[in-house]
Short mmCIF file of C-alpha atoms and ligand atoms in Angstrom, two decimals:
data_model
loop_
_atom_site.label_atom_id
_atom_site.label_comp_id
_atom_site.label_asym_id
_atom_site.label_seq_id
_atom_site.Cartn_x
_atom_site.Cartn_y
_atom_site.Cartn_z
CA MET A 1 -22.00 -10.41 -7.81
CA ASN A 2 -22.35 -6.60 -8.13
CA LEU A 3 -19.23 -4.61 -8.92
CA TYR A 4 -18.32 -3.16 -5.31
CA ASP A 5 -18.38 -6.51 -4.32
CA ARG A 6 -15.69 -7.47 -6.98
CA ILE A 7 -13.86 -4.63 -6.65
CA PRO A 8 -14.33 -2.36 -3.63
CA ASN A 9 -13.67 1.11 -4.12
CA ASN A 10 -14.08 4.77 -3.77
CA VAL A 11 -13.33 5.77 -7.12
CA ASN A 12 -17.04 5.91 -8.34
CA LEU A 13 -16.02 2.76 -10.78
CA SER A 14 -19.70 2.07 -11.41
CA GLU A 15 -20.34 5.46 -13.02
CA ASP A 16 -17.23 5.15 -15.35
CA LYS A 17 -18.38 2.20 -17.68
CA ARG A 18 -14.91 2.53 -19.77
CA LEU A 19 -12.50 2.20 -17.03
CA GLN A 20 -14.65 -0.53 -15.42
CA ARG A 21 -14.91 -2.20 -18.40
CA ALA A 22 -10.90 -2.17 -18.77
CA LEU A 23 -10.63 -3.20 -14.70
CA GLU A 24 -12.48 -6.39 -15.17
CA LYS A 25 -10.80 -7.61 -17.90
CA TRP A 26 -7.69 -7.31 -16.19
CA LEU A 27 -9.04 -8.58 -13.08
CA PRO A 28 -8.96 -12.56 -14.23
CA ASN A 29 -5.50 -12.21 -15.44
CA PHE A 30 -4.65 -10.56 -11.93
CA LEU A 31 -6.20 -13.67 -10.51
CA SER A 32 -4.24 -16.40 -12.90
CA TRP A 33 -1.15 -14.38 -12.14
CA TRP A 34 -1.86 -14.86 -8.17
CA HIS A 35 -2.66 -18.15 -9.03
CA ASP A 36 1.01 -19.18 -10.49
CA MET A 37 2.87 -16.46 -8.44
CA GLY A 38 1.41 -15.73 -5.14
CA PRO A 39 1.93 -17.46 -2.02
CA GLU A 40 2.53 -21.35 -2.81
CA GLY A 41 0.26 -23.70 -0.73
CA PHE A 42 -2.37 -22.43 1.67
CA GLN A 43 -4.53 -21.00 -1.19
CA THR A 44 -7.62 -22.82 0.35
CA LYS A 45 -6.93 -22.12 4.09
CA ASP A 46 -8.63 -19.60 6.18
CA VAL A 47 -6.38 -16.41 6.94
CA TRP A 48 -7.15 -13.77 9.71
CA LEU A 49 -6.13 -10.99 7.47
CA ARG A 50 -7.25 -6.94 7.48
CA THR A 51 -8.89 -5.86 4.21
CA ALA A 52 -9.21 -2.30 3.51
CA VAL A 53 -13.00 -1.08 3.31
CA ASP A 54 -12.74 2.68 3.64
CA VAL A 55 -10.44 5.31 3.66
CA GLY A 56 -11.42 7.09 7.21
CA SER A 57 -9.09 7.24 10.10
CA GLU A 58 -10.67 4.99 12.17
CA GLY A 59 -12.31 1.66 10.59
CA TRP A 60 -10.64 1.91 7.48
CA ALA A 61 -9.85 -1.73 7.81
CA HIS A 62 -11.85 -5.01 8.19
CA PHE A 63 -10.22 -8.07 10.00
CA ASP A 64 -11.54 -11.74 9.53
CA TYR A 65 -10.70 -15.05 8.15
CA VAL A 66 -10.53 -15.32 4.31
CA LYS A 67 -9.22 -17.28 1.80
CA MET A 68 -6.18 -15.37 -0.06
CA PRO A 69 -8.03 -15.80 -3.79
CA ASP A 70 -11.06 -14.43 -1.99
CA TYR A 71 -9.44 -11.43 -1.02
CA ARG A 72 -11.14 -8.00 -1.90
CA TRP A 73 -8.37 -6.26 -3.60
CA GLY A 74 -9.70 -2.78 -4.04
CA ILE A 75 -9.02 0.70 -5.22
CA PHE A 76 -9.06 3.48 -2.36
CA LEU A 77 -8.38 6.83 -2.70
CA GLU A 78 -7.62 9.44 0.03
CA PRO A 79 -10.46 12.38 -0.05
CA ALA A 80 -9.38 14.90 -2.42
CA GLU A 81 -8.37 18.40 -0.75
CA ALA A 82 -10.56 21.61 -1.86
CA ASP A 83 -8.40 23.49 -4.18
CA ALA A 84 -5.50 21.15 -4.68
CA ARG A 85 -2.35 22.69 -5.66
CA VAL A 86 1.04 22.09 -7.46
CA GLY A 87 3.25 22.24 -4.16
CA PHE A 88 6.65 22.38 -5.62
CA GLY A 89 8.68 22.73 -8.69
CA ASP A 90 8.41 25.59 -11.70
CA ASN A 91 4.32 24.76 -11.66
CA TYR A 92 4.64 25.47 -7.78
CA GLY A 93 1.01 27.26 -6.68
CA ALA A 94 -0.71 26.13 -9.93
CA PRO A 95 -4.05 24.13 -9.53
CA ALA A 96 -2.79 20.44 -9.23
CA TYR A 97 -2.99 18.49 -12.39
CA GLN A 98 -6.16 16.20 -12.03
CA GLU A 99 -5.63 14.66 -15.87
CA VAL A 100 -2.03 13.98 -16.90
CA PRO A 101 -0.44 16.68 -18.56
CA GLY A 102 0.86 15.99 -21.95
CA GLU A 103 4.42 16.97 -21.53
CA PHE A 104 4.70 14.67 -18.37
CA ARG A 105 2.94 11.65 -20.08
CA ASN A 106 6.14 9.66 -20.41
CA SER A 107 7.70 10.77 -17.05
CA LEU A 108 4.47 9.95 -14.81
CA ARG A 109 4.03 6.82 -16.70
CA ARG A 110 7.38 5.66 -15.82
CA ILE A 111 7.38 6.70 -12.24
CA ILE A 112 3.81 4.70 -11.91
CA VAL A 113 5.18 1.59 -13.58
CA THR A 114 8.61 1.48 -12.00
CA GLN A 115 6.31 1.84 -8.25
CA GLY A 116 3.99 -0.96 -9.65
CA ASP A 117 6.54 -3.49 -10.88
CA THR A 118 7.87 -3.63 -7.17
CA GLU A 119 4.41 -4.48 -6.22
CA PRO A 120 4.13 -8.10 -7.77
CA ALA A 121 7.68 -8.44 -7.61
CA SER A 122 7.78 -8.81 -3.62
CA VAL A 123 4.74 -11.37 -3.94
CA GLU A 124 6.83 -13.39 -6.22
CA GLN A 125 9.92 -12.89 -4.39
CA GLN A 126 8.11 -14.29 -1.16
CA ARG A 127 5.85 -16.96 -2.65
CA GLN A 128 7.73 -19.93 -0.83
CA LEU A 129 8.10 -18.59 2.83
CA GLY A 130 4.44 -19.90 3.91
CA HIS A 131 6.29 -23.47 4.00
CA THR A 132 9.20 -22.59 6.72
CA CYS A 133 6.76 -19.85 9.11
CA PRO A 134 8.49 -19.93 12.26
CA SER A 135 4.92 -19.29 13.71
CA LEU A 136 1.09 -18.85 12.75
CA TYR A 137 1.34 -15.36 13.58
CA ASP A 138 4.15 -14.65 11.60
CA MET A 139 2.69 -17.02 9.07
CA ARG A 140 -0.48 -14.51 8.63
CA ASN A 141 1.95 -11.66 8.80
CA LEU A 142 3.50 -12.76 5.53
CA PHE A 143 0.19 -13.50 3.94
CA GLN A 144 -0.89 -9.91 5.14
CA VAL A 145 2.10 -8.50 3.45
CA ASN A 146 1.36 -10.35 0.27
CA VAL A 147 -1.68 -9.51 -0.27
CA GLU A 148 -1.52 -6.12 0.32
CA GLU A 149 1.34 -5.73 -1.99
CA GLY A 150 -1.36 -7.43 -4.44
CA ARG A 151 -3.97 -4.38 -4.17
CA HIS A 152 -1.05 -1.74 -4.19
CA LEU A 153 -1.06 -3.26 -7.61
CA TRP A 154 -4.52 -2.64 -8.38
CA ALA A 155 -3.78 0.92 -6.95
CA MET A 156 -1.28 1.53 -9.50
CA VAL A 157 -3.29 -0.40 -12.15
CA TYR A 158 -6.05 1.87 -11.73
CA LEU A 159 -4.14 5.06 -12.64
CA LEU A 160 -2.79 3.20 -15.63
CA HIS A 161 -6.23 1.99 -16.75
CA GLY A 162 -7.96 5.20 -15.71
CA TYR A 163 -5.47 7.79 -16.82
CA PHE A 164 -3.24 6.71 -19.63
CA GLY A 165 -5.50 5.34 -22.28
CA ARG A 166 -3.98 2.47 -24.48
CA ASP A 167 -0.52 2.43 -23.27
CA GLY A 168 -1.50 1.94 -20.20
CA ARG A 169 -3.46 -1.11 -20.39
CA ASP A 170 -0.54 -2.45 -21.96
CA GLU A 171 1.66 -1.50 -19.38
CA ALA A 172 -0.71 -3.06 -16.62
CA ASP A 173 -0.54 -6.15 -18.85
CA ALA A 174 2.95 -6.28 -18.67
CA LEU A 175 3.24 -5.69 -14.83
CA LEU A 176 1.67 -9.32 -14.63
CA GLU A 177 4.13 -10.84 -17.36
CA ARG A 178 7.80 -9.69 -15.78
CA ARG A 179 8.74 -11.92 -13.01
CA SER A 180 11.32 -11.78 -10.22
CA GLY A 181 14.49 -13.35 -10.93
CA ASN A 182 13.67 -14.30 -14.55
CA PRO A 183 16.70 -13.45 -16.57
CA ASP A 184 14.55 -13.25 -19.59
CA LYS A 185 11.62 -10.78 -18.35
CA PRO A 186 12.86 -9.66 -14.90
CA ARG A 187 11.41 -7.33 -12.67
CA ILE A 188 12.30 -3.71 -13.33
CA LEU A 189 14.30 -2.84 -10.18
CA GLU A 190 17.32 -5.17 -9.19
CA ALA A 191 16.44 -5.77 -5.41
CA PHE A 192 12.99 -7.04 -6.76
CA ASN A 193 14.96 -9.65 -8.77
CA GLN A 194 17.01 -11.18 -5.07
CA PRO A 195 15.77 -14.30 -3.58
CA CYS A 196 14.07 -13.81 -0.62
CA ASP A 197 13.88 -17.43 0.21
CA ASP A 198 14.30 -17.88 4.02
CA TRP A 199 12.68 -15.64 7.23
CA LEU A 200 16.09 -13.82 7.75
CA ASN A 201 15.49 -11.98 4.42
CA PHE A 202 11.77 -11.65 4.58
CA TYR A 203 12.53 -9.69 8.19
CA ALA A 204 15.43 -7.75 6.31
CA PHE A 205 13.35 -6.98 3.03
CA THR A 206 10.53 -5.77 4.72
CA MET A 207 12.92 -3.49 7.02
CA PHE A 208 14.85 -2.26 4.51
CA THR A 209 13.18 -2.92 0.98
CA ASP A 210 9.81 -2.00 1.97
CA ARG A 211 11.03 1.16 4.00
CA ASP A 212 12.55 2.24 0.31
CA GLY A 213 8.50 1.81 -0.89
CA LYS A 214 7.67 4.16 2.23
CA TYR A 215 9.86 6.84 1.30
CA GLN A 216 8.99 6.68 -2.51
CA LEU A 217 5.36 6.57 -1.71
CA SER A 218 5.78 9.80 0.46
CA ALA A 219 7.64 11.34 -2.32
CA LEU A 220 4.78 10.54 -4.55
CA ALA A 221 2.42 11.38 -2.06
CA GLU A 222 3.20 14.95 -2.75
CA SER A 223 2.83 14.93 -6.45
CA GLY A 224 1.08 17.71 -8.45
CA PHE A 225 -0.68 14.91 -10.16
CA GLU A 226 -3.28 14.20 -7.62
CA PRO A 227 -4.99 11.17 -8.45
CA LEU A 228 -1.37 9.76 -7.81
CA ALA A 229 -0.89 11.68 -4.79
CA ARG A 230 -4.16 10.42 -3.30
CA THR A 231 -3.29 6.99 -4.08
CA CYS A 232 -0.18 7.03 -2.62
CA ARG A 233 -1.47 8.63 0.78
CA PHE A 234 -3.60 5.73 1.39
CA MET A 235 -0.97 3.22 0.46
CA LEU A 236 1.31 4.39 2.70
CA THR A 237 -1.46 3.20 5.42
CA GLU A 238 -0.59 -0.03 4.51
CA GLU A 239 2.92 -0.09 4.33
CA ALA A 240 3.30 0.93 8.09
CA HIS A 241 2.67 -2.86 8.95
CA HIS A 242 5.03 -4.15 6.13
CA MET A 243 7.86 -2.75 8.07
CA PHE A 244 7.00 -3.22 11.15
CA VAL A 245 6.88 -7.18 10.43
CA GLY A 246 10.17 -6.13 9.18
CA ASP A 247 11.58 -4.11 12.26
CA THR A 248 9.87 -6.28 14.64
CA GLY A 249 10.99 -9.46 13.13
CA LEU A 250 14.74 -8.61 13.21
CA SER A 251 14.74 -7.22 16.79
CA ARG A 252 13.01 -10.79 17.67
CA VAL A 253 15.53 -12.78 15.80
CA VAL A 254 18.13 -10.23 17.53
CA LYS A 255 16.86 -10.92 21.10
CA ARG A 256 16.60 -14.34 20.52
CA THR A 257 20.23 -14.70 19.41
CA ALA A 258 21.48 -12.59 22.41
CA GLN A 259 19.13 -14.99 24.76
CA LEU A 260 21.17 -18.00 23.40
CA MET A 261 24.49 -16.48 23.35
CA LYS A 262 24.01 -16.30 26.97
CA GLN A 263 23.31 -20.07 27.18
CA ASN A 264 26.61 -21.12 25.59
CA PRO A 265 29.91 -20.46 27.59
CA ASN A 266 31.40 -19.57 24.06
CA GLU A 267 28.27 -17.53 23.06
CA ASP A 268 28.27 -20.12 20.22
CA VAL A 269 24.55 -20.01 19.29
CA ARG A 270 25.18 -22.80 16.35
CA ALA A 271 25.36 -24.86 18.39
CA LEU A 272 21.95 -24.03 20.08
CA GLY A 273 20.41 -23.95 16.81
CA GLY A 274 20.14 -19.74 16.70
CA ILE A 275 21.47 -17.16 13.98
CA PRO A 276 24.58 -15.80 15.07
CA LEU A 277 25.06 -12.14 15.20
CA ASP A 278 27.28 -11.94 12.11
CA ILE A 279 24.86 -13.59 9.70
CA VAL A 280 22.88 -10.91 10.95
CA GLN A 281 24.68 -8.28 10.01
CA LYS A 282 25.77 -9.74 6.55
CA TYR A 283 21.78 -9.82 6.10
CA ILE A 284 21.77 -6.04 7.03
CA ASN A 285 24.61 -5.26 4.63
CA PHE A 286 23.27 -7.14 1.93
CA TRP A 287 19.79 -5.67 1.60
CA PHE A 288 20.62 -1.97 2.87
CA SER A 289 22.86 -1.74 0.03
CA TYR A 290 20.16 -3.19 -2.56
CA SER A 291 17.70 -0.62 -1.15
CA LEU A 292 19.77 2.06 -1.19
CA ASP A 293 20.20 1.73 -5.24
CA LEU A 294 16.23 1.74 -5.09
CA PHE A 295 16.69 5.63 -5.17
CA GLY A 296 18.46 6.14 -8.13
CA GLY A 297 21.80 7.95 -9.44
CA GLU A 298 23.32 10.31 -6.71
CA ILE A 299 23.25 12.93 -9.12
CA SER A 300 20.42 12.66 -11.41
CA SER A 301 18.67 14.87 -14.15
CA ASN A 302 15.35 12.69 -13.91
CA SER A 303 15.11 13.79 -9.88
CA ALA A 304 15.25 17.30 -11.10
CA ASP A 305 12.83 16.81 -14.16
CA PHE A 306 10.48 15.34 -11.86
CA PHE A 307 10.97 17.83 -9.19
CA ALA A 308 10.50 20.80 -11.72
CA ALA A 309 7.76 19.02 -13.03
CA GLY A 310 5.81 18.96 -10.18
CA LEU A 311 5.58 14.81 -10.33
CA LYS A 312 7.68 13.80 -7.01
CA GLY A 313 8.35 15.85 -4.13
CA ARG A 314 10.80 15.64 -1.03
CA PHE A 315 9.71 13.49 1.99
CA LYS A 316 7.33 15.83 3.60
CA GLU A 317 7.61 18.46 1.07
CA GLN A 318 4.68 20.78 2.91
CA ALA A 319 6.14 19.98 6.08
CA GLN A 320 9.64 20.24 6.25
CA TYR A 321 10.21 22.79 3.46
CA THR A 322 9.57 26.46 3.23
CA ASP A 323 11.03 26.76 -0.44
CA HIS A 324 9.35 24.72 -2.81
CA VAL A 325 10.96 26.04 -5.81
CA ALA A 326 14.51 24.63 -4.95
CA ALA A 327 15.83 26.45 -7.68
CA ASP A 328 19.25 27.54 -6.91
CA GLY A 329 20.09 25.43 -3.80
CA SER A 330 22.94 23.24 -3.88
CA PHE A 331 24.14 20.15 -2.32
CA THR A 332 27.82 18.63 -1.48
CA MET A 333 28.54 14.83 -1.76
CA MET A 334 31.21 12.52 -1.99
CA VAL A 335 32.16 11.37 -5.26
CA VAL A 336 35.09 9.33 -6.70
CA GLU A 337 37.71 11.40 -8.90
CA ASN A 338 40.87 10.42 -9.95
CA GLY A 339 40.81 7.47 -7.81
CA LYS A 340 40.11 8.93 -4.72
CA LEU A 341 36.92 10.38 -3.09
CA ALA A 342 36.43 14.07 -3.02
CA PRO A 343 33.36 16.45 -2.33
CA ARG A 344 31.62 17.77 -5.30
CA GLU A 345 28.76 20.50 -5.12
CA VAL A 346 25.82 20.04 -7.67
CA PRO A 347 22.37 21.94 -8.00
CA LEU A 348 20.13 20.60 -5.16
CA ARG A 349 17.49 19.47 -7.40
CA ASN A 350 19.64 17.12 -9.40
CA ALA A 351 20.65 15.59 -5.99
CA LEU A 352 16.99 15.36 -4.57
CA ASN A 353 17.68 11.30 -5.10
CA GLU A 354 20.42 11.59 -2.58
CA VAL A 355 18.20 13.84 0.09
CA LEU A 356 15.52 11.17 -0.24
CA ARG A 357 18.40 8.62 0.61
CA GLY A 358 19.33 10.55 3.54
CA GLU A 359 15.79 10.89 5.06
CA TYR A 360 15.44 6.94 4.46
CA VAL A 361 19.11 6.27 6.31
CA LYS A 362 18.00 8.36 9.51
CA ASP A 363 14.77 6.39 9.20
CA CYS A 364 16.86 3.21 9.09
CA GLU A 365 19.01 4.01 12.10
CA LYS A 366 16.11 4.28 14.25
CA GLY A 367 15.57 0.57 13.61
CA LEU A 368 19.39 -0.10 14.60
CA ALA A 369 19.07 1.71 17.80
CA ARG A 370 15.79 -0.47 18.59
CA TRP A 371 17.72 -4.07 17.98
CA ASN A 372 20.99 -2.42 19.87
CA LYS A 373 18.52 -1.85 22.58
CA ALA A 374 17.62 -5.51 22.28
CA LEU A 375 20.96 -6.65 22.96
CA ALA A 376 21.80 -4.23 25.41
CA ASP A 377 18.46 -5.50 27.64
CA GLU A 378 20.10 -8.79 27.58
CA GLY A 379 23.22 -7.33 28.72
CA LEU A 380 25.49 -7.97 25.70
CA GLN A 381 28.01 -5.58 24.43
CA GLN A 382 27.97 -6.76 20.85
CA ARG A 383 26.52 -3.97 18.14
CA LEU A 384 24.53 -3.79 15.08
CA TYR A 385 25.22 -1.53 12.60
CA LEU A 386 24.48 0.16 9.23
CA PRO A 387 26.84 -0.23 6.54
CA SER A 388 28.43 2.91 4.83
CA ILE A 389 26.04 4.03 2.03
CA ARG A 390 28.79 3.75 -0.70
CA PHE A 391 29.39 -0.14 0.27
CA HIS A 392 28.16 -2.64 -2.45
CA ARG A 393 26.28 0.06 -4.54
CA HIS A 394 25.43 -1.11 -7.96
CA VAL A 395 23.21 2.05 -8.92
CA GLY A 396 24.84 5.56 -9.15
CA ALA A 397 27.96 7.12 -8.51
CA TYR A 398 29.62 4.14 -6.57
CA ALA A 399 28.83 1.85 -8.63
CA GLY A 400 31.87 -0.07 -10.33
CA HIS A 401 33.86 1.17 -7.04
CA GLN A 402 34.79 -1.17 -4.01
CA PHE A 403 34.46 0.47 -0.62
CA ASP A 404 34.46 -1.40 2.74
CA LEU A 405 31.83 -0.98 5.72
CA GLU A 406 33.07 2.40 6.52
CA GLY A 407 33.06 3.26 3.00
CA ASN A 408 36.67 3.75 2.56
CA LEU A 409 37.71 3.18 -1.17
CA ILE A 410 39.38 -0.06 -1.66
CA SER A 411 40.41 -2.09 -4.78
CA ARG A 412 38.21 -4.86 -6.31
CA GLU A 413 40.80 -7.13 -4.82
CA GLU A 414 40.72 -6.25 -1.46
CA PHE A 415 36.76 -6.48 -1.59
CA GLU A 416 36.85 -9.78 -2.92
CA GLN A 417 39.02 -10.76 -0.38
CA LYS A 418 36.77 -9.32 2.41
CA LYS A 419 33.48 -10.28 0.71
CA SER A 420 32.86 -13.24 2.71
CA GLU A 421 33.02 -11.15 6.02
CA TRP A 422 30.77 -8.64 4.73
CA LEU A 423 28.18 -10.21 2.76
CA PRO A 424 26.37 -13.53 3.34
CA THR A 425 28.01 -16.50 1.68
CA ILE A 426 26.34 -19.55 0.25
CA ALA A 427 27.36 -21.53 3.72
CA ASP A 428 25.84 -18.48 6.12
CA ARG A 429 22.54 -19.05 3.47
CA GLU A 430 22.75 -22.83 3.87
CA TYR A 431 22.97 -22.75 7.97
CA VAL A 432 19.84 -19.96 7.55
CA ARG A 433 17.77 -22.55 5.71
CA SER A 434 18.85 -25.35 7.79
CA LEU A 435 16.93 -23.39 10.43
CA MET A 436 13.80 -22.81 8.57
CA LYS A 437 11.54 -25.81 9.88
CA PRO A 438 7.90 -24.63 10.06
CA VAL A 439 6.31 -24.39 13.39
CA THR A 440 2.24 -24.21 12.74
CA GLU A 441 1.35 -24.87 16.36
CA VAL A 442 -1.15 -22.13 18.25
CA GLY A 443 0.98 -20.63 20.51
CA LYS A 444 4.28 -22.49 19.14
CA ILE A 445 7.24 -20.66 17.95
CA ALA A 446 10.39 -21.61 16.65
CA ASN A 447 13.60 -21.38 18.46
CA TRP A 448 15.43 -18.73 16.58
CA ILE A 449 13.41 -16.31 17.08
CA ALA A 450 11.55 -14.87 19.85
CA PRO A 451 7.93 -14.56 19.91
CA PRO A 452 6.39 -11.21 19.48
CA ALA A 453 5.32 -8.74 22.49
CA THR A 454 1.93 -8.49 21.71
CA GLY A 455 -0.54 -10.04 18.87
CA ILE A 456 -2.07 -8.57 16.11
CA LYS A 457 -5.48 -6.45 16.50
CA GLY A 458 -6.16 -7.07 19.93
CA LYS A 459 -5.37 -10.87 19.77
CA PRO A 460 -2.74 -12.58 21.57
CA PHE A 461 0.25 -14.61 20.18
CA GLU A 462 -1.78 -17.64 20.71
CA PHE A 463 -4.44 -17.03 18.21
CA GLU A 464 -5.44 -19.33 15.47
CA TYR A 465 -3.79 -16.60 12.58
CA VAL A 466 -4.25 -19.46 10.21
CA ARG A 467 -6.49 -22.20 10.09
CA LEU A 468 -4.43 -25.09 8.53
FE1 FE2 B 501 3.88 -1.98 -1.35
FE1 FE2 B 502 5.05 -2.92 0.90
#
């Protein structure tokens, strides 16, 4: 097999023998990780998958049946811009960095490793879900997300191997050694150590946690380190489908729940094998709060340093802002002072995690509006909502304090008392798991979820997305 068939790429890999050797050495380790930690079962089945083959606006992907271990995890960067410049920070307007600037080397490596670690982590979290899929359509989407997270790992490993020498290679190896949820060698970020073992978790994860990915990648797509910017721009193309899976998945659950509520005189969907809205709300509370943590502390010297260095920008930095230096702005946020919430003004650059988090929250609210429309369309009065950004936080200014769903400061005792109303209990999780019986007949769907409005890439829902 020639090099391009083994590692499809648009980075002229065949002309860089050193990099090629490094990646070819890493490839079998990646495959053995995929074998051990990738989706369990189904590895020998034909799955109708899209594979990235180019970066052009039309025809960047190819759809066909592929066995997952034969998927071609390629390396694709968006084309370079002529005369690219650092788009923000203290070096605003300087030529973009084509190599890693020595003084930013550690920061950049940390940014890339942290992003890279999330990609295999999510595959590990989702590895059992194939056994309980609600339809072949959903099973295919799960595997699509999984193989593309594998490709995102390749994207980050390319940067580590290509630009960081020895320590980059060591970091690339470590990305295959950590394990989601393993207390001895956990993944770096906590949301990626939480179990994702039922399909309600999966939809909430792809809605909220993959959406964090969108915002991190968008901020890095602005980076003055051009290889990182170009890599992240292309990753965003694939990420859109992951969020689609979560957003529409939850929408379909909500729709089905609403239909079942109308069928039972007491609106008791458990009696009819559906997922009650209060459980859906608890899963939202859980994954939204863990995903908020991924943006980092509200007041952060790292965010200021990364921005000053031109490494990590704001969401749509070029399109949305005119002042790209942001040296003297300020930002007011609520913090806990003397046992009370009080406003604090901080330099804007130190508040950029919170600024990015705010963009993310706005985006999540659009999802909630869609799900609430599904409820309204079915004639129901009940509504779902996002909890306060202060609720159930483990990172940043609100960690270590307790808040209710509206964001009011409460005591630990009050929180413990209310916890079972706000977050999934063991009984809730067991109930959801009890519904997770696989449905693998072409065109059939589990009782607890509505079918999708359309299939994938012009195919109907009644298509053999996975040949079992
Ligand atoms: Fe990803
Ligand atoms: Fe993703």
